Backbone as a ProteinNet text record, in pm:
[ID]
protein_1_A
[PRIMARY]
MAWNGKGKVTRRERFLGEMDAEIPWPRLVRLIEPHYPKAGQGRQPLGLEKMLRSYFLQQWFNLSDPQAEAAIYDSESMRRFVRVEVGDEVVGATVGCRLREADAHPHPTEWTQRRERR
[TERTIARY]
-1690.7	-1604.5	-1688.9	-1633.4	-1706.5	-1736.2	-1653	-1666.2	-1734.9	-1792.6	-1853.2	-1958.5	-2036.4	-2143.1	-2110	-1983.2	-1945.3	-1975.5	-2000.9	-2036.7	-1923	-1847.4	-1740.9	-1625.6	-1581.9	-1466.8	-1348.6	-1240.7	-1124.5	-1043.8	-954.4	-866.4	-780.8	-733.8	-651.7	-731.3	-854.1	-937.6	-963.4	-992.4	-1017.3	-892	-776.6	-650.6	-621.5	-633.6	-604.7	-702.8	-827.8	-926	-891.1	-848.2	-809	-685.6	-587.9	-466.1	-494.8	-582	-618.8	-681	-762.7	-829.5	-733.8	-634.8	-546.5	-426.4	-375.9	-253.7	-288.6	-216	-243.5	-181	-242.6	-186.6	-153.6	-245.2	-210.9	-87.5	-73.8	42.7	171.6	169.6	289.1	325.8	225.3	251.3	316.1	264.1	322.1	467.6	498.9	635.7	733.9	689.7	780.2	782	674.5	659.6	777.9	836.9	950.5	1071.2	1079.6	1194	1162.8	1039.1	995.6	1026.9	1069.4	1105	989.4	1024	925.7	926.1	815.3	805.4	907.9	977	1077	1070.9	1186.6	1190.9	1191.1	1229.3	1235.2	1100	1105.9	983.7	910.1	781.3	700.9	690.1	714	704.1	558.8	542.1	410.1	366.1	237.7	188.5	244.5	280.3	345.1	259.1	130	46.4	37.7	28.1	26.6	157.5	267	397.5	407.5	362.3	366	280.4	162	72.4	135	199.5	266.5	381.8	456	567.8	518.4	409.2	353.3	309.8	246.1	208.6	331	439.2	561.4	610.6	605.9	654	562.2	433	337.9	332.4	345.6	330.6	463.1	574.7	708.5	722	693.9	696.4	814.5	880.1	982.4	910.5	986.1	923.4	842.9	900.3	820.8	699.6	715.5	603	492.1	529.2	429	351.4	421.6	354.6	254.8	297.3	208.3	90.3	114.9	7.8	-96.4	-51.9	-146.1	-231	-170	-247.6	-345.7	-303.5	-383.5	-491.2	-470.4	-559.1	-643.6	-774	-867.2	-848.9	-831.5	-817.8	-689.4	-582.6	-457.9	-469.5	-534.5	-556.4	-637.9	-740.3	-826.4	-745.7	-659.7	-578.7	-481.6	-415.4	-317.9	-388.9	-517.7	-601.7	-565.1	-553.3	-534.9	-649.1	-682.8	-783.2	-710.8	-778.8	-720.1	-686.8	-565.1	-520.7	-438.9	-447.8	-364	-220.4	-128.6	11	25	92.4	117.1	264.2	297.7	437.8	513.7	601	676.3	794.7	859.3	970.2	1082.8	1107.1	1214.6	1165	1036.7	983.2	988.3	961.8	964.5	1101.2	1205.3	1341	1359.8	1293.1	1311.1	1274	1167.3	1124.3	1229.9	1285.3	1388.6	1517.5	1547.4	1668.6	1660.8	1539.1	1522.9	1582.6	1569.8	1631.6	1626	1736.5	1744.6	1680.9	1628.1	1566.2	1433.7	1404.1	1283.8	1153.9	1157.7	1035.2	1005.8	910.2	881.9	852.2	793.3	759.6	883.1	998.4	1121	1210.5	1167.8	1252.8	1289.3	1190.4	1216.8	1311.1	1292.3	1379.9	1523.9	1544.3	1680.6	1740.9	1664.4	1717.9	1758.1	1683	1714.8	1845.7	1882.8	2006.5	2129.7	2110.4	2225.7	2291.6
753.1	868.2	994.9	1100.7	1226.6	1284.9	1253.4	1317	1229.3	1117.4	1025.5	1091.4	1184.1	1244.6	1382.7	1414.9	1551.9	1588.8	1491.1	1523.4	1510.7	1615.8	1618.6	1524.9	1448.5	1361.2	1428.8	1450.7	1518.4	1423.1	1479.3	1396.4	1306.3	1359.6	1279.6	1161.2	1186.1	1077.5	971.6	1016.1	923.3	839.9	907.2	838	734.8	775.7	684.1	567.1	592.6	484.7	384.6	436	348.3	266.9	330.3	259.5	155.2	189.4	95.2	-29.7	-11.5	-124.3	-205.7	-141.2	-208	-278	-226.5	-282.1	-407.8	-516.6	-641.3	-639.5	-566.8	-548.1	-679.1	-776.6	-902.2	-971	-966.4	-1029	-956.8	-823.4	-747.6	-773.5	-777.3	-802.3	-939.4	-1041.1	-1176.3	-1179.2	-1103.8	-1101.6	-1036.6	-930.5	-850.7	-894.2	-954.9	-987.1	-1062.6	-1161.9	-1232	-1140.6	-1028.1	-938.3	-816.1	-801.9	-683.9	-703.1	-596.8	-611	-667	-755.5	-813.5	-734.4	-742	-674.4	-735	-648.1	-692.2	-603.5	-575.8	-494.4	-345.1	-307.9	-166.2	-114	-10.1	50.3	-50.7	-62.3	-156.5	-109.7	-200.5	-159.5	-129.9	-36	-3.9	-121.1	-143.5	-252.3	-243.6	-356.3	-359.2	-295.7	-325.6	-269.1	-117.4	-64.9	81	141.8	74.4	123.2	124.8	18.1	12.4	121.7	139.1	241.1	380.3	404.2	532.5	550.8	443.1	447.8	481.2	418.6	447.5	593.1	645.9	788.2	875.8	842.3	921.6	921.8	807.4	797.9	872.2	853.7	915.3	1066.5	1117.9	1261.3	1330.5	1258.7	1314.1	1378.3	1299.3	1349.8	1292.6	1377.5	1329.8	1261.3	1198.9	1135.3	1235.2	1351.6	1447.3	1500.8	1521.4	1569.1	1464.8	1338.3	1231.5	1225.7	1236.2	1234.5	1350.2	1469	1586.1	1569.5	1517.8	1500.4	1400.9	1294.8	1195.5	1257.1	1338.1	1406.1	1506	1576.7	1685.7	1640.3	1530	1491	1369.5	1388.5	1278.2	1165.2	1199.8	1095.5	1015.1	1080.5	1007.9	921	971.9	889.8	766.3	785.2	673.2	571.3	619.2	528.8	448.3	516.2	448.6	362.4	391.1	319.5	350.7	479.7	525.9	620.4	623.9	715.8	827.2	938.3	1046.4	989.7	1011.2	959.5	832.3	759.7	641.3	684.4	590.6	618.8	629.2	732.1	754.2	729.8	691.9	670.6	798.5	793.5	911.5	937.2	1047.7	1090	986.6	918.1	819.3	679.7	655.1	521.7	489.6	587.3	563.3	517.9	559	518.5	368.3	306.1	162.2	80.8	120.5	44.6	53.5	172	186.6	117.1	114.2	48.1	-102.4	-156.7	-300.9	-342.8	-256.6	-279.9	-147.5	-102.3	30.2	36.9	-72.1	-73.9	1.8	87.3	170	98	-28.7	-98.3	-211.4	-193.9	-294.6	-433	-443.3	-574.6	-656.4	-591.5	-662.1	-689.8	-652.3	-671.3	-816.7	-903.7	-1043.6	-1101.5	-1066	-1116.3	-1072.6	-948.4	-898.9	-971.8	-996.6	-1065.6	-1208.4	-1273.8	-1410.1	-1418	-1313.7	-1312.7	-1290.6	-1238.8	-1207.3	-1329
2643.9	2630	2620.3	2667.5	2673.3	2535.4	2436.5	2305.3	2202.1	2242.8	2146.1	2058.1	2110.7	2032.8	1981.8	1964.5	1928.6	1784.1	1697.5	1559.7	1462.4	1440.7	1340.8	1378.6	1280.3	1298	1229.2	1303.7	1247.5	1159.3	1079.5	996	1083.6	1195.8	1286.7	1340.4	1384.3	1436.3	1328.9	1208.9	1098.9	1070.8	1062.1	1036	1145.1	1271.7	1381.3	1384.2	1350.2	1343.5	1234.4	1119.6	1009.2	1045.6	1107.2	1145.7	1253.3	1346.6	1452.5	1392	1289.5	1225.1	1137.3	1077.5	981.6	1044.4	1153	1213	1292.2	1269.2	1340.9	1481.2	1572.4	1706.3	1777.4	1780.8	1851.5	1793.2	1661.8	1596.9	1635.8	1633.5	1672.3	1818.1	1903.9	2046.4	2063.4	1994.5	2004.7	1956.6	1851.1	1798.8	1895.1	1961.2	2043.4	2189.3	2235.5	2377.7	2438.4	2369.6	2430.3	2458	2389	2402.8	2487.6	2529.7	2604.8	2752.8	2823.5	2965.7	3048.5	3138.9	3230	3360.4	3431.8	3561.2	3656.3	3726.2	3822.7	3944.9	4001.8	4122.2	4091.5	3971.6	3935.4	3890.3	3810.2	3757	3669.5	3688.9	3612.6	3467.5	3372.5	3232	3194.7	3105.1	3052.3	2965.5	2956.4	2873	2731.8	2675.3	2544.8	2436	2433.4	2327.8	2339.3	2461.4	2479.4	2432	2463.1	2420.9	2268.4	2204.8	2058.1	1996	2049.4	1996.7	2012.4	2124	2145.1	2047.8	2025	1930.9	1790	1748.3	1616.4	1607.4	1712.5	1712.9	1691.2	1760.3	1746	1602	1538	1400.7	1304.8	1318.4	1225.2	1237.2	1360.7	1382.5	1414.6	1397.2	1417.5	1555.5	1658.9	1795.8	1873	1950.6	2042.7	2159.5	2248.5	2364.4	2447.8	2484.9	2562.7	2485.1	2354	2273.2	2265.7	2255.2	2250.2	2380.3	2490.6	2621.1	2631.1	2592.1	2597.4	2502.5	2383.1	2284.5	2333.8	2399.5	2451.3	2562.1	2646.7	2750.8	2690.2	2585.9	2529	2430.5	2362.5	2252.8	2289.2	2286.9	2314	2212.6	2084.3	1982.2	2002.3	2045.4	2070.1	2194.6	2299.3	2419.3	2384.4	2304.7	2264.9	2184.5	2092.6	2010.9	2096.9	2190.5	2276.3	2381.1	2401.3	2496.7	2640.5	2666.2	2803.6	2837.9	2963.9	3014.5	3088.5	3109.4	3187.6	3324.9	3369.1	3497.3	3485.9	3373	3352.9	3330.2	3350.5	3319	3168.1	3124.9	2982.4	2958.5	2837.6	2803.4	2833.3	2930.2	2970.6	2880.2	2903.5	2818.7	2816.1	2926.3	2926.2	2892.7	2909.9	2884.4	2735.9	2649.6	2505.7	2457.7	2526.1	2487.6	2500.9	2597.1	2619.5	2496.6	2431.2	2314.1	2204.5	2185.2	2082.8	2123.2	2253.2	2299	2280.6	2282.3	2262.9	2129.7	2031.7	1902	1826.7	1777.3	1715.4	1577.5	1528	1395	1397.3	1298.2	1301.4	1267.5	1230.1	1189.8	1287.4	1377.9	1480.3	1424.8	1307	1252.5	1217.4	1207	1170.9	1291.7	1412.1	1529.6	1551.3	1545.1	1572.2	1468	1343.1	1238	1262.5	1303.2	1330	1447.1	1550.8	1669.3	1636.4	1547.6	1510	1432.8	1359.9	1282.3	1370.8	1490.7	1577.3	1634.8
[MASK]
++++++++++++++++++++++++++++++++++++++++++++++++++++++++++++++++++++++++++++++++++++++++++++++++++++++++++++++++++++++

């Protein structure tokens, strides 16, 4: 990355690094993957982990879908957290809605439990 040797670590970078280390990403992906849209004839779904990471950014920084997309483009630390490079597809304004439509519950770790009760 271009900014690896920049020196000062911002509060945002520190926070995102801590969250990246603490959140059990593989476990969350395994829980949600059976319910996540599969590739078909329409628009290809964004990778589940990227979508989850974008969703968490939205919650932590109180961002709407368009704001999250802009923040990921504008912020190196957010791009690094979501694991996208400049030029990669970023969670677009309408793509973020899909994750919430999968289940309207605000806590992704409880999605599978809610689906099992239905």
